[in-house]
Amino acid sequence: MTNLHYPFKTEQLSKLVWSDDFTGSANTGVDTSKWLYTTGTSYPGGAANFGTSEVEVMTSSTKNVYHDGNGNLVIEAIRDSSGQWTAGRIETVRTDFMPPSGGTMIVEGRMKLPDYTGISGSGYWPAFWMLGKDFRGNYQNWPGIGEIDIMENVNGASTVYGTLHCNVIPGGECNESTGKGGNTIPKSGTPQSGFHTYKVEWTASYIKWFVDGDNYFTLAKSQFTDSTWKSITNHGYFIILNLAMGGSFPAALGGSATSATGNNGKFVIDYVAVWATSSSSSPIASPTSRVVSPTSNPGNCSGQSTCNGQSYDCSAYVCTGGKLCPKSAPNACGSACYSTSAYSCCNGSLAPAGQCLNGASPTPATTSPTSAEVKLTGDQHVASLEVPASSSTNGTRNACEMEMMEEVSK
């Protein structure tokens, strides 16, 4: 799947806090300035099999964790001739992800789950989740430090789960070891057949879970004692991506990793990003989408009409630095598209115009068309997603607006 890279901007949030859109070269490992590998079958001094009875060995090998060269990270589960599984587990170096005081934080990822269902999916357990920062280095203080499972899926089923773990085990306010959670089936195809977007939205008063923009589960502060809510929310978290095989959750739903389980299942991650806003009074806006399909007959548009040989509608897009950008946001900043009237490019990250942090100087806008990098195939089209003007304040968007590009299937 060719990727036009980077999280599309889905929220009216003022700052992109952290992100990785996995643009590394094919068969290379993760950016270790952003990610740590967790290897083996447990943390040092922690519970065996990560406390879940999963059966794989986690490795840092590029056989198990690698960039595919198309803007995705792949975590692959491999069964060897003896029946032993290996897979991958990575965690963010940063452990301070939490909402600012009085504000909102979004943690979001776009991903495709291993393409096995039925018997061949038995035992697969991909997950996108967060653990409280004090777990790192201790490994004995779960669930009191908090765990927010943004997405879990087991046994190749169509259902995805979002869960909060907290307080004490057994029982407690989060009903451990089960946790408090909800589940849903994505409306636009199974999680194995295509990419879906999973996120949590976290404020001082609630945590909400979403799939493809649909809020399917919410937990409110009012459902917990003050002390427990504080133990969940008054500290930072780190983010984890992993693909486990077997274990307690698949077993609870009748599955395990057996000889019938399909080999080489791939958990494919397009991006992970964290956004925040400084004011809870600023509404979180839903995006509107404008779809412009590439055309083999771009007409009499002036200038570039192909990106790496692929025709596109040049009345609506420009090819900038090898990336398709809408004409309303024709400049490139890393993997993002933006308008200089509203934003500055600060060392590869967008910020409101003239507001680069830590003394960084704005990078000159890049708008010269090039023919490179972007390639679409057959039955795909380009979508540009924008924060609607109605979500702005005093006529000016106060979000770090990105007219991000993503590839979607017709």
mmCIF file of C-alpha atoms in Angstrom:
data_model
loop_
_atom_site.group_PDB
_atom_site.id
_atom_site.type_symbol
_atom_site.label_atom_id
_atom_site.label_comp_id
_atom_site.label_asym_id
_atom_site.label_seq_id
_atom_site.Cartn_x
_atom_site.Cartn_y
_atom_site.Cartn_z
ATOM 1 C CA MET A 1 0.000 0.000 0.000
ATOM 2 C CA THR A 2 1.569 3.264 -1.095
ATOM 3 C CA ASN A 3 1.195 5.870 1.612
ATOM 4 C CA LEU A 4 0.890 9.613 1.157
ATOM 5 C CA HIS A 5 2.174 9.809 4.695
ATOM 6 C CA TYR A 6 1.256 11.402 7.927
ATOM 7 C CA PRO A 7 -1.648 11.756 10.224
ATOM 8 C CA PHE A 8 -4.514 13.675 8.729
ATOM 9 C CA LYS A 9 -5.557 16.428 11.110
ATOM 10 C CA THR A 10 -8.741 15.264 12.769
ATOM 11 C CA GLU A 11 -8.988 17.580 15.739
ATOM 12 C CA GLN A 12 -8.947 21.268 16.527
ATOM 13 C CA LEU A 13 -5.860 21.002 18.698
ATOM 14 C CA SER A 14 -3.171 23.618 18.907
ATOM 15 C CA LYS A 15 -0.046 21.495 19.029
ATOM 16 C CA LEU A 16 1.340 18.329 17.478
ATOM 17 C CA VAL A 17 3.168 17.017 20.529
ATOM 18 C CA TRP A 18 4.843 13.951 19.046
ATOM 19 C CA SER A 19 4.548 11.720 16.006
ATOM 20 C CA ASP A 20 6.097 9.033 13.856
ATOM 21 C CA ASP A 21 4.846 8.334 10.362
ATOM 22 C CA PHE A 22 7.405 5.561 9.750
ATOM 23 C CA THR A 23 9.047 6.886 6.609
ATOM 24 C CA GLY A 24 12.247 4.876 7.094
ATOM 25 C CA SER A 25 13.876 2.908 4.300
ATOM 26 C CA ALA A 26 12.666 -0.623 3.633
ATOM 27 C CA ASN A 27 13.892 -3.274 6.074
ATOM 28 C CA THR A 28 15.263 -0.798 8.613
ATOM 29 C CA GLY A 29 14.427 -0.727 12.293
ATOM 30 C CA VAL A 30 12.578 1.927 14.253
ATOM 31 C CA ASP A 31 13.887 5.397 15.062
ATOM 32 C CA THR A 32 15.535 4.721 18.421
ATOM 33 C CA SER A 33 15.364 8.402 19.359
ATOM 34 C CA LYS A 34 11.598 7.810 19.569
ATOM 35 C CA TRP A 35 11.182 4.121 20.355
ATOM 36 C CA LEU A 36 12.625 1.440 22.635
ATOM 37 C CA TYR A 37 12.576 -2.252 21.805
ATOM 38 C CA THR A 38 11.248 -4.585 24.491
ATOM 39 C CA THR A 39 12.768 -8.013 23.922
ATOM 40 C CA GLY A 40 12.492 -11.487 25.366
ATOM 41 C CA THR A 41 9.494 -12.804 27.274
ATOM 42 C CA SER A 42 9.313 -10.359 30.184
ATOM 43 C CA TYR A 43 10.582 -7.108 31.615
ATOM 44 C CA PRO A 44 13.653 -7.386 33.877
ATOM 45 C CA GLY A 45 12.288 -8.751 37.126
ATOM 46 C CA GLY A 46 8.759 -8.563 35.773
ATOM 47 C CA ALA A 47 6.125 -11.242 35.408
ATOM 48 C CA ALA A 48 6.886 -14.135 33.060
ATOM 49 C CA ASN A 49 5.374 -13.941 29.584
ATOM 50 C CA PHE A 50 4.592 -10.269 30.280
ATOM 51 C CA GLY A 51 2.016 -11.398 32.811
ATOM 52 C CA THR A 52 -0.429 -12.489 30.115
ATOM 53 C CA SER A 53 0.728 -16.050 29.249
ATOM 54 C CA GLU A 54 1.551 -14.990 25.677
ATOM 55 C CA VAL A 55 3.924 -17.434 24.002
ATOM 56 C CA GLU A 56 6.082 -15.418 21.585
ATOM 57 C CA VAL A 57 9.626 -14.147 22.085
ATOM 58 C CA MET A 58 9.896 -10.425 21.350
ATOM 59 C CA THR A 59 12.929 -9.385 19.294
ATOM 60 C CA SER A 60 14.544 -6.273 17.827
ATOM 61 C CA SER A 61 15.272 -8.098 14.572
ATOM 62 C CA THR A 62 14.235 -6.445 11.320
ATOM 63 C CA LYS A 63 12.615 -9.771 10.486
ATOM 64 C CA ASN A 64 10.032 -8.928 13.152
ATOM 65 C CA VAL A 65 9.989 -5.108 13.294
ATOM 66 C CA TYR A 66 10.758 -3.110 10.156
ATOM 67 C CA HIS A 67 9.803 -0.257 7.880
ATOM 68 C CA ASP A 68 8.264 -1.413 4.621
ATOM 69 C CA GLY A 69 9.621 1.522 2.598
ATOM 70 C CA ASN A 70 6.111 2.768 1.837
ATOM 71 C CA GLY A 71 5.587 4.824 4.994
ATOM 72 C CA ASN A 72 4.505 1.999 7.297
ATOM 73 C CA LEU A 73 5.973 0.097 10.205
ATOM 74 C CA VAL A 74 5.404 -3.665 10.178
ATOM 75 C CA ILE A 75 5.439 -5.915 13.238
ATOM 76 C CA GLU A 76 5.475 -9.489 11.950
ATOM 77 C CA ALA A 77 4.860 -12.702 13.883
ATOM 78 C CA ILE A 78 6.998 -15.584 12.653
ATOM 79 C CA ARG A 79 6.738 -19.261 13.623
ATOM 80 C CA ASP A 80 9.908 -21.282 13.070
ATOM 81 C CA SER A 81 10.210 -24.962 12.222
ATOM 82 C CA SER A 82 10.156 -25.923 15.901
ATOM 83 C CA GLY A 83 6.897 -24.063 16.467
ATOM 84 C CA GLN A 84 8.454 -21.140 18.387
ATOM 85 C CA TRP A 85 6.966 -17.719 17.662
ATOM 86 C CA THR A 86 8.894 -14.455 17.482
ATOM 87 C CA ALA A 87 7.326 -11.016 17.153
ATOM 88 C CA GLY A 88 7.901 -7.400 18.199
ATOM 89 C CA ARG A 89 7.084 -4.912 20.928
ATOM 90 C CA ILE A 90 8.151 -1.256 20.928
ATOM 91 C CA GLU A 91 7.546 1.555 23.427
ATOM 92 C CA THR A 92 8.026 5.302 23.163
ATOM 93 C CA VAL A 93 11.114 6.736 24.794
ATOM 94 C CA ARG A 94 8.924 9.499 26.154
ATOM 95 C CA THR A 95 6.820 8.732 29.214
ATOM 96 C CA ASP A 96 5.169 12.128 29.673
ATOM 97 C CA PHE A 97 2.105 11.912 27.439
ATOM 98 C CA MET A 98 -0.844 13.456 29.305
ATOM 99 C CA PRO A 99 -3.261 16.343 28.750
ATOM 100 C CA PRO A 100 -2.057 19.846 29.658
ATOM 101 C CA SER A 101 -3.784 21.466 32.603
ATOM 102 C CA GLY A 102 -7.350 22.297 31.585
ATOM 103 C CA GLY A 103 -6.782 20.854 28.142
ATOM 104 C CA THR A 104 -7.221 17.827 25.908
ATOM 105 C CA MET A 105 -4.865 15.211 24.533
ATOM 106 C CA ILE A 106 -5.446 12.913 21.575
ATOM 107 C CA VAL A 107 -3.382 9.777 20.944
ATOM 108 C CA GLU A 108 -4.125 8.360 17.520
ATOM 109 C CA GLY A 109 -2.833 5.718 15.151
ATOM 110 C CA ARG A 110 -3.811 4.365 11.768
ATOM 111 C CA MET A 111 -3.187 0.676 11.283
ATOM 112 C CA LYS A 112 -4.124 -2.586 9.604
ATOM 113 C CA LEU A 113 -4.262 -5.782 11.632
ATOM 114 C CA PRO A 114 -2.832 -9.174 10.610
ATOM 115 C CA ASP A 115 -4.834 -10.492 7.679
ATOM 116 C CA TYR A 116 -5.882 -13.782 9.242
ATOM 117 C CA THR A 117 -9.381 -14.682 10.379
ATOM 118 C CA GLY A 118 -11.141 -17.814 11.614
ATOM 119 C CA ILE A 119 -8.888 -20.703 12.636
ATOM 120 C CA SER A 120 -5.868 -19.125 10.957
ATOM 121 C CA GLY A 121 -6.323 -16.008 13.121
ATOM 122 C CA SER A 122 -6.442 -17.946 16.374
ATOM 123 C CA GLY A 123 -4.010 -16.561 18.944
ATOM 124 C CA TYR A 124 -3.181 -13.286 17.200
ATOM 125 C CA TRP A 125 -3.233 -10.336 19.610
ATOM 126 C CA PRO A 126 -2.175 -6.955 18.144
ATOM 127 C CA ALA A 127 -2.385 -3.976 20.483
ATOM 128 C CA PHE A 128 -1.939 -0.189 20.553
ATOM 129 C CA TRP A 129 -1.884 0.976 24.164
ATOM 130 C CA MET A 130 -0.337 3.052 26.954
ATOM 131 C CA LEU A 131 1.097 2.377 30.399
ATOM 132 C CA GLY A 132 1.635 4.839 33.254
ATOM 133 C CA LYS A 133 5.194 6.142 33.356
ATOM 134 C CA ASP A 134 5.980 4.694 36.778
ATOM 135 C CA PHE A 135 5.672 1.181 35.421
ATOM 136 C CA ARG A 136 8.968 1.571 33.563
ATOM 137 C CA GLY A 137 11.756 0.357 35.796
ATOM 138 C CA ASN A 138 9.394 -1.013 38.452
ATOM 139 C CA TYR A 139 7.331 -3.623 36.573
ATOM 140 C CA GLN A 140 5.472 -4.677 39.720
ATOM 141 C CA ASN A 141 2.979 -1.821 40.168
ATOM 142 C CA TRP A 142 0.275 -2.752 37.661
ATOM 143 C CA PRO A 143 -2.610 -1.861 37.522
ATOM 144 C CA GLY A 144 -2.251 1.013 39.978
ATOM 145 C CA ILE A 145 -0.180 3.074 37.517
ATOM 146 C CA GLY A 146 -2.936 2.915 34.892
ATOM 147 C CA GLU A 147 -3.203 1.281 31.487
ATOM 148 C CA ILE A 148 -5.163 2.710 28.565
ATOM 149 C CA ASP A 149 -5.708 0.199 25.763
ATOM 150 C CA ILE A 150 -6.491 2.247 22.656
ATOM 151 C CA MET A 151 -7.002 -0.814 20.446
ATOM 152 C CA GLU A 152 -6.818 -4.549 20.992
ATOM 153 C CA ASN A 153 -7.996 -7.351 18.760
ATOM 154 C CA VAL A 154 -7.776 -11.102 19.252
ATOM 155 C CA ASN A 155 -8.160 -14.257 17.197
ATOM 156 C CA GLY A 156 -8.644 -12.413 13.900
ATOM 157 C CA ALA A 157 -12.165 -11.374 14.879
ATOM 158 C CA SER A 158 -13.883 -8.251 13.566
ATOM 159 C CA THR A 159 -14.317 -6.745 17.044
ATOM 160 C CA VAL A 160 -11.847 -4.240 18.460
ATOM 161 C CA TYR A 161 -11.622 -3.367 22.148
ATOM 162 C CA GLY A 162 -10.810 -0.265 24.188
ATOM 163 C CA THR A 163 -10.113 -0.717 27.894
ATOM 164 C CA LEU A 164 -8.926 1.059 31.028
ATOM 165 C CA HIS A 165 -7.052 -0.822 33.747
ATOM 166 C CA CYS A 166 -6.575 0.812 37.151
ATOM 167 C CA ASN A 167 -6.657 0.651 40.949
ATOM 168 C CA VAL A 168 -6.075 -2.808 42.447
ATOM 169 C CA ILE A 169 -6.191 -6.465 41.462
ATOM 170 C CA PRO A 170 -8.349 -8.467 41.852
ATOM 171 C CA GLY A 171 -11.520 -6.468 41.569
ATOM 172 C CA GLY A 172 -11.243 -2.802 42.447
ATOM 173 C CA GLU A 173 -12.778 0.104 40.577
ATOM 174 C CA CYS A 174 -11.672 -1.245 37.202
ATOM 175 C CA ASN A 175 -12.915 -4.797 37.815
ATOM 176 C CA GLU A 176 -9.456 -6.312 37.415
ATOM 177 C CA SER A 177 -8.092 -8.239 35.782
ATOM 178 C CA THR A 178 -10.774 -7.636 33.130
ATOM 179 C CA GLY A 179 -10.700 -3.837 33.222
ATOM 180 C CA LYS A 180 -13.454 -1.394 32.279
ATOM 181 C CA GLY A 181 -13.971 -1.283 28.543
ATOM 182 C CA GLY A 182 -16.080 -1.298 25.448
ATOM 183 C CA ASN A 183 -15.881 -2.808 21.992
ATOM 184 C CA THR A 184 -17.086 -2.205 18.480
ATOM 185 C CA ILE A 185 -16.862 -3.480 14.916
ATOM 186 C CA PRO A 186 -15.521 -0.907 12.435
ATOM 187 C CA LYS A 187 -18.236 0.252 10.059
ATOM 188 C CA SER A 188 -16.045 0.448 6.973
ATOM 189 C CA GLY A 189 -14.638 -3.054 6.672
ATOM 190 C CA THR A 190 -12.919 -5.456 9.039
ATOM 191 C CA PRO A 191 -9.769 -4.421 10.890
ATOM 192 C CA GLN A 192 -7.858 -7.113 8.986
ATOM 193 C CA SER A 193 -8.943 -6.077 5.485
ATOM 194 C CA GLY A 194 -7.887 -2.425 5.577
ATOM 195 C CA PHE A 195 -6.524 0.496 7.555
ATOM 196 C CA HIS A 196 -8.564 2.046 10.366
ATOM 197 C CA THR A 197 -7.892 4.926 12.728
ATOM 198 C CA TYR A 198 -7.916 4.278 16.478
ATOM 199 C CA LYS A 199 -7.654 6.961 19.127
ATOM 200 C CA VAL A 200 -8.348 8.073 22.660
ATOM 201 C CA GLU A 201 -9.351 11.592 23.680
ATOM 202 C CA TRP A 202 -8.391 12.418 27.258
ATOM 203 C CA THR A 203 -9.365 15.417 29.390
ATOM 204 C CA ALA A 204 -9.575 16.078 33.111
ATOM 205 C CA SER A 205 -13.164 14.818 33.132
ATOM 206 C CA TYR A 206 -13.280 11.876 30.682
ATOM 207 C CA ILE A 207 -11.469 9.406 28.425
ATOM 208 C CA LYS A 208 -13.155 8.552 25.120
ATOM 209 C CA TRP A 209 -12.362 5.783 22.645
ATOM 210 C CA PHE A 210 -12.875 6.103 18.878
ATOM 211 C CA VAL A 211 -12.623 4.011 15.728
ATOM 212 C CA ASP A 212 -12.604 5.921 12.436
ATOM 213 C CA GLY A 213 -13.949 8.975 14.239
ATOM 214 C CA ASP A 214 -16.853 7.159 15.911
ATOM 215 C CA ASN A 215 -16.923 7.449 19.711
ATOM 216 C CA TYR A 216 -17.955 3.982 20.884
ATOM 217 C CA PHE A 217 -16.981 4.079 24.565
ATOM 218 C CA THR A 218 -16.509 6.724 27.265
ATOM 219 C CA LEU A 219 -15.410 6.672 30.890
ATOM 220 C CA ALA A 220 -16.086 9.753 33.034
ATOM 221 C CA LYS A 221 -14.389 11.026 36.163
ATOM 222 C CA SER A 222 -17.732 10.686 37.954
ATOM 223 C CA GLN A 223 -17.517 6.882 37.620
ATOM 224 C CA PHE A 224 -14.482 6.715 39.937
ATOM 225 C CA THR A 225 -13.488 7.902 43.366
ATOM 226 C CA ASP A 226 -11.354 11.037 43.329
ATOM 227 C CA SER A 227 -8.268 9.154 44.490
ATOM 228 C CA THR A 228 -8.560 6.504 41.786
ATOM 229 C CA TRP A 229 -9.200 9.041 39.017
ATOM 230 C CA LYS A 230 -6.112 10.968 40.152
ATOM 231 C CA SER A 231 -4.047 7.769 40.124
ATOM 232 C CA ILE A 232 -5.123 7.243 36.520
ATOM 233 C CA THR A 233 -4.739 10.786 35.232
ATOM 234 C CA ASN A 234 -2.183 12.755 37.273
ATOM 235 C CA HIS A 235 0.908 11.431 35.505
ATOM 236 C CA GLY A 236 2.343 10.755 32.081
ATOM 237 C CA TYR A 237 2.142 7.614 29.971
ATOM 238 C CA PHE A 238 4.248 5.895 27.327
ATOM 239 C CA ILE A 239 2.830 4.349 24.152
ATOM 240 C CA ILE A 240 3.243 0.707 23.146
ATOM 241 C CA LEU A 241 2.772 -1.141 19.861
ATOM 242 C CA ASN A 242 3.056 -4.909 19.951
ATOM 243 C CA LEU A 243 1.922 -8.131 18.371
ATOM 244 C CA ALA A 244 1.514 -10.942 20.892
ATOM 245 C CA MET A 245 0.708 -14.575 20.152
ATOM 246 C CA GLY A 246 -1.571 -16.546 22.440
ATOM 247 C CA GLY A 247 -2.188 -15.537 26.014
ATOM 248 C CA SER A 248 -5.038 -14.874 28.386
ATOM 249 C CA PHE A 249 -7.137 -12.561 26.228
ATOM 250 C CA PRO A 250 -7.247 -14.814 23.120
ATOM 251 C CA ALA A 251 -7.847 -17.792 25.417
ATOM 252 C CA ALA A 252 -10.778 -16.052 27.119
ATOM 253 C CA LEU A 253 -12.437 -15.879 23.707
ATOM 254 C CA GLY A 254 -11.579 -19.443 22.715
ATOM 255 C CA GLY A 255 -8.322 -18.947 20.840
ATOM 256 C CA SER A 256 -4.668 -19.893 21.084
ATOM 257 C CA ALA A 257 -1.645 -19.996 18.817
ATOM 258 C CA THR A 258 -1.670 -23.481 17.278
ATOM 259 C CA SER A 259 -0.245 -25.228 14.245
ATOM 260 C CA ALA A 260 -3.352 -24.077 12.365
ATOM 261 C CA THR A 261 -2.599 -20.413 13.093
ATOM 262 C CA GLY A 262 -1.399 -18.579 10.010
ATOM 263 C CA ASN A 263 2.292 -17.716 9.902
ATOM 264 C CA ASN A 264 3.893 -14.343 9.141
ATOM 265 C CA GLY A 265 0.920 -12.233 10.188
ATOM 266 C CA LYS A 266 1.690 -8.529 9.805
ATOM 267 C CA PHE A 267 0.536 -5.679 12.052
ATOM 268 C CA VAL A 268 0.987 -2.645 9.784
ATOM 269 C CA ILE A 269 1.111 0.843 11.307
ATOM 270 C CA ASP A 270 0.814 3.956 9.127
ATOM 271 C CA TYR A 271 1.411 6.492 11.896
ATOM 272 C CA VAL A 272 1.141 7.245 15.579
ATOM 273 C CA ALA A 273 0.647 10.849 16.718
ATOM 274 C CA VAL A 274 -0.133 12.826 19.857
ATOM 275 C CA TRP A 275 -1.932 16.186 19.794
ATOM 276 C CA ALA A 276 -2.868 18.559 22.603
ATOM 277 C CA THR A 277 -4.744 21.771 23.181
ATOM 278 C CA SER A 278 -4.139 24.248 25.957
ATOM 279 C CA SER A 279 -7.793 25.106 26.594
ATOM 280 C CA SER A 280 -10.657 22.763 27.324
ATOM 281 C CA SER A 281 -13.015 25.516 26.182
ATOM 282 C CA SER A 282 -11.881 25.031 22.587
ATOM 283 C CA PRO A 283 -14.201 22.488 20.980
ATOM 284 C CA ILE A 284 -12.942 19.339 19.353
ATOM 285 C CA ALA A 285 -14.144 19.584 15.784
ATOM 286 C CA SER A 286 -14.989 16.740 13.443
ATOM 287 C CA PRO A 287 -13.345 16.953 10.031
ATOM 288 C CA THR A 288 -15.046 17.377 6.723
ATOM 289 C CA SER A 289 -13.554 15.577 3.759
ATOM 290 C CA ARG A 290 -13.134 16.629 0.190
ATOM 291 C CA VAL A 291 -12.256 13.797 -2.160
ATOM 292 C CA VAL A 292 -10.471 14.557 -5.404
ATOM 293 C CA SER A 293 -9.804 11.495 -7.500
ATOM 294 C CA PRO A 294 -6.655 11.360 -9.631
ATOM 295 C CA THR A 295 -7.506 11.529 -13.271
ATOM 296 C CA SER A 296 -5.759 10.194 -16.338
ATOM 297 C CA ASN A 297 -6.859 13.326 -18.202
ATOM 298 C CA PRO A 298 -5.783 16.338 -16.144
ATOM 299 C CA GLY A 299 -6.903 18.764 -18.860
ATOM 300 C CA ASN A 300 -5.156 22.026 -19.533
ATOM 301 C CA CYS A 301 -3.859 22.764 -16.047
ATOM 302 C CA SER A 302 -0.613 24.654 -16.052
ATOM 303 C CA GLY A 303 2.426 23.195 -14.298
ATOM 304 C CA GLN A 304 2.970 19.723 -12.904
ATOM 305 C CA SER A 305 0.240 17.160 -13.529
ATOM 306 C CA THR A 306 1.915 13.962 -12.347
ATOM 307 C CA CYS A 307 3.674 12.873 -9.164
ATOM 308 C CA ASN A 308 6.118 10.116 -9.980
ATOM 309 C CA GLY A 309 4.145 9.248 -13.079
ATOM 310 C CA GLN A 310 0.711 9.271 -11.451
ATOM 311 C CA SER A 311 -1.756 11.777 -12.863
ATOM 312 C CA TYR A 312 -3.788 13.898 -10.491
ATOM 313 C CA ASP A 313 -6.267 16.755 -10.572
ATOM 314 C CA CYS A 314 -3.934 19.740 -10.870
ATOM 315 C CA SER A 315 -6.811 22.162 -10.423
ATOM 316 C CA ALA A 316 -6.908 21.099 -6.769
ATOM 317 C CA TYR A 317 -3.419 19.753 -5.931
ATOM 318 C CA VAL A 318 0.260 20.518 -6.377
ATOM 319 C CA CYS A 319 3.186 18.117 -6.182
ATOM 320 C CA THR A 320 5.445 19.645 -3.520
ATOM 321 C CA GLY A 321 8.679 18.003 -2.526
ATOM 322 C CA GLY A 322 7.355 14.720 -3.874
ATOM 323 C CA LYS A 323 4.110 14.997 -1.902
ATOM 324 C CA LEU A 324 0.611 15.834 -3.093
ATOM 325 C CA CYS A 325 -0.655 18.926 -1.287
ATOM 326 C CA PRO A 326 -3.961 20.768 -1.747
ATOM 327 C CA LYS A 327 -3.601 24.194 -3.331
ATOM 328 C CA SER A 328 -5.069 25.749 -0.195
ATOM 329 C CA ALA A 329 -2.059 24.383 1.748
ATOM 330 C CA PRO A 330 0.652 24.109 -0.904
ATOM 331 C CA ASN A 331 3.783 24.130 1.277
ATOM 332 C CA ALA A 332 5.582 21.096 2.665
ATOM 333 C CA CYS A 333 6.820 20.738 6.250
ATOM 334 C CA GLY A 334 8.288 17.300 6.722
ATOM 335 C CA SER A 335 5.363 15.112 5.790
ATOM 336 C CA ALA A 336 2.721 17.797 6.301
ATOM 337 C CA CYS A 337 1.090 20.327 3.977
ATOM 338 C CA TYR A 338 0.329 23.823 5.242
ATOM 339 C CA SER A 339 -0.470 27.437 4.395
ATOM 340 C CA THR A 340 2.037 30.131 5.357
ATOM 341 C CA SER A 341 -0.827 32.467 6.245
ATOM 342 C CA ALA A 342 -1.588 30.347 9.298
ATOM 343 C CA TYR A 343 1.461 28.194 10.100
ATOM 344 C CA SER A 344 5.227 28.079 10.259
ATOM 345 C CA CYS A 345 7.479 25.077 9.692
ATOM 346 C CA CYS A 346 9.698 24.797 12.775
ATOM 347 C CA ASN A 347 12.452 22.203 12.407
ATOM 348 C CA GLY A 348 10.123 19.869 10.545
ATOM 349 C CA SER A 349 7.059 20.397 12.750
ATOM 350 C CA LEU A 350 4.134 22.764 12.270
ATOM 351 C CA ALA A 351 3.300 25.562 14.695
ATOM 352 C CA PRO A 352 0.981 28.554 14.507
ATOM 353 C CA ALA A 353 2.533 31.268 12.314
ATOM 354 C CA GLY A 354 5.478 32.935 14.012
ATOM 355 C CA GLN A 355 5.291 30.707 17.090
ATOM 356 C CA CYS A 356 8.239 28.320 16.761
ATOM 357 C CA LEU A 357 9.196 26.980 20.181
ATOM 358 C CA ASN A 358 12.591 26.937 21.916
ATOM 359 C CA GLY A 359 14.069 29.591 19.679
ATOM 360 C CA ALA A 360 13.650 27.598 16.484
ATOM 361 C CA SER A 361 13.560 29.610 13.286
ATOM 362 C CA PRO A 362 10.821 29.084 10.691
ATOM 363 C CA THR A 363 11.927 27.006 7.736
ATOM 364 C CA PRO A 364 11.362 28.692 4.368
ATOM 365 C CA ALA A 365 8.244 27.382 2.654
ATOM 366 C CA THR A 366 8.826 24.688 0.061
ATOM 367 C CA THR A 367 6.459 24.917 -2.841
ATOM 368 C CA SER A 368 8.471 23.996 -5.914
ATOM 369 C CA PRO A 369 6.839 21.077 -7.743
ATOM 370 C CA THR A 370 8.815 17.888 -8.064
ATOM 371 C CA SER A 371 8.060 14.519 -9.541
ATOM 372 C CA ALA A 372 9.003 11.988 -6.908
ATOM 373 C CA GLU A 373 7.891 9.732 -4.059
ATOM 374 C CA VAL A 374 4.103 9.787 -4.440
ATOM 375 C CA LYS A 375 2.637 6.932 -6.393
ATOM 376 C CA LEU A 376 -0.935 5.674 -6.439
ATOM 377 C CA THR A 377 -2.151 2.443 -7.900
ATOM 378 C CA GLY A 378 -5.274 1.323 -9.669
ATOM 379 C CA ASP A 379 -8.265 1.575 -7.396
ATOM 380 C CA GLN A 380 -7.027 4.264 -5.014
ATOM 381 C CA HIS A 381 -7.768 7.949 -4.696
ATOM 382 C CA VAL A 382 -6.560 10.869 -2.653
ATOM 383 C CA ALA A 383 -8.456 12.441 0.208
ATOM 384 C CA SER A 384 -7.727 15.835 1.730
ATOM 385 C CA LEU A 385 -9.169 16.273 5.186
ATOM 386 C CA GLU A 386 -9.556 19.738 6.638
ATOM 387 C CA VAL A 387 -10.679 21.272 9.907
ATOM 388 C CA PRO A 388 -13.834 23.158 8.927
ATOM 389 C CA ALA A 389 -13.746 26.935 9.113
ATOM 390 C CA SER A 390 -16.668 26.842 11.544
ATOM 391 C CA SER A 391 -14.319 25.387 14.153
ATOM 392 C CA SER A 392 -12.111 28.469 14.171
ATOM 393 C CA THR A 393 -12.077 31.231 16.763
ATOM 394 C CA ASN A 394 -12.591 34.870 15.700
ATOM 395 C CA GLY A 395 -12.265 33.818 12.094
ATOM 396 C CA THR A 396 -8.755 32.401 12.533
ATOM 397 C CA ARG A 397 -8.026 28.725 13.036
ATOM 398 C CA ASN A 398 -6.283 28.291 16.338
ATOM 399 C CA ALA A 399 -5.421 24.664 15.591
ATOM 400 C CA CYS A 400 -2.087 23.629 14.144
ATOM 401 C CA GLU A 401 -4.029 22.940 10.996
ATOM 402 C CA MET A 402 -2.632 20.381 8.604
ATOM 403 C CA GLU A 403 -4.278 19.554 5.388
ATOM 404 C CA MET A 404 -2.839 16.103 5.603
ATOM 405 C CA MET A 405 -2.966 13.615 2.834
ATOM 406 C CA GLU A 406 -3.812 10.007 3.243
ATOM 407 C CA GLU A 407 -4.452 7.215 0.810
ATOM 408 C CA VAL A 408 -7.842 5.532 1.012
ATOM 409 C CA SER A 409 -9.484 2.839 -1.006
ATOM 410 C CA LYS A 410 -12.485 3.532 -3.215
#
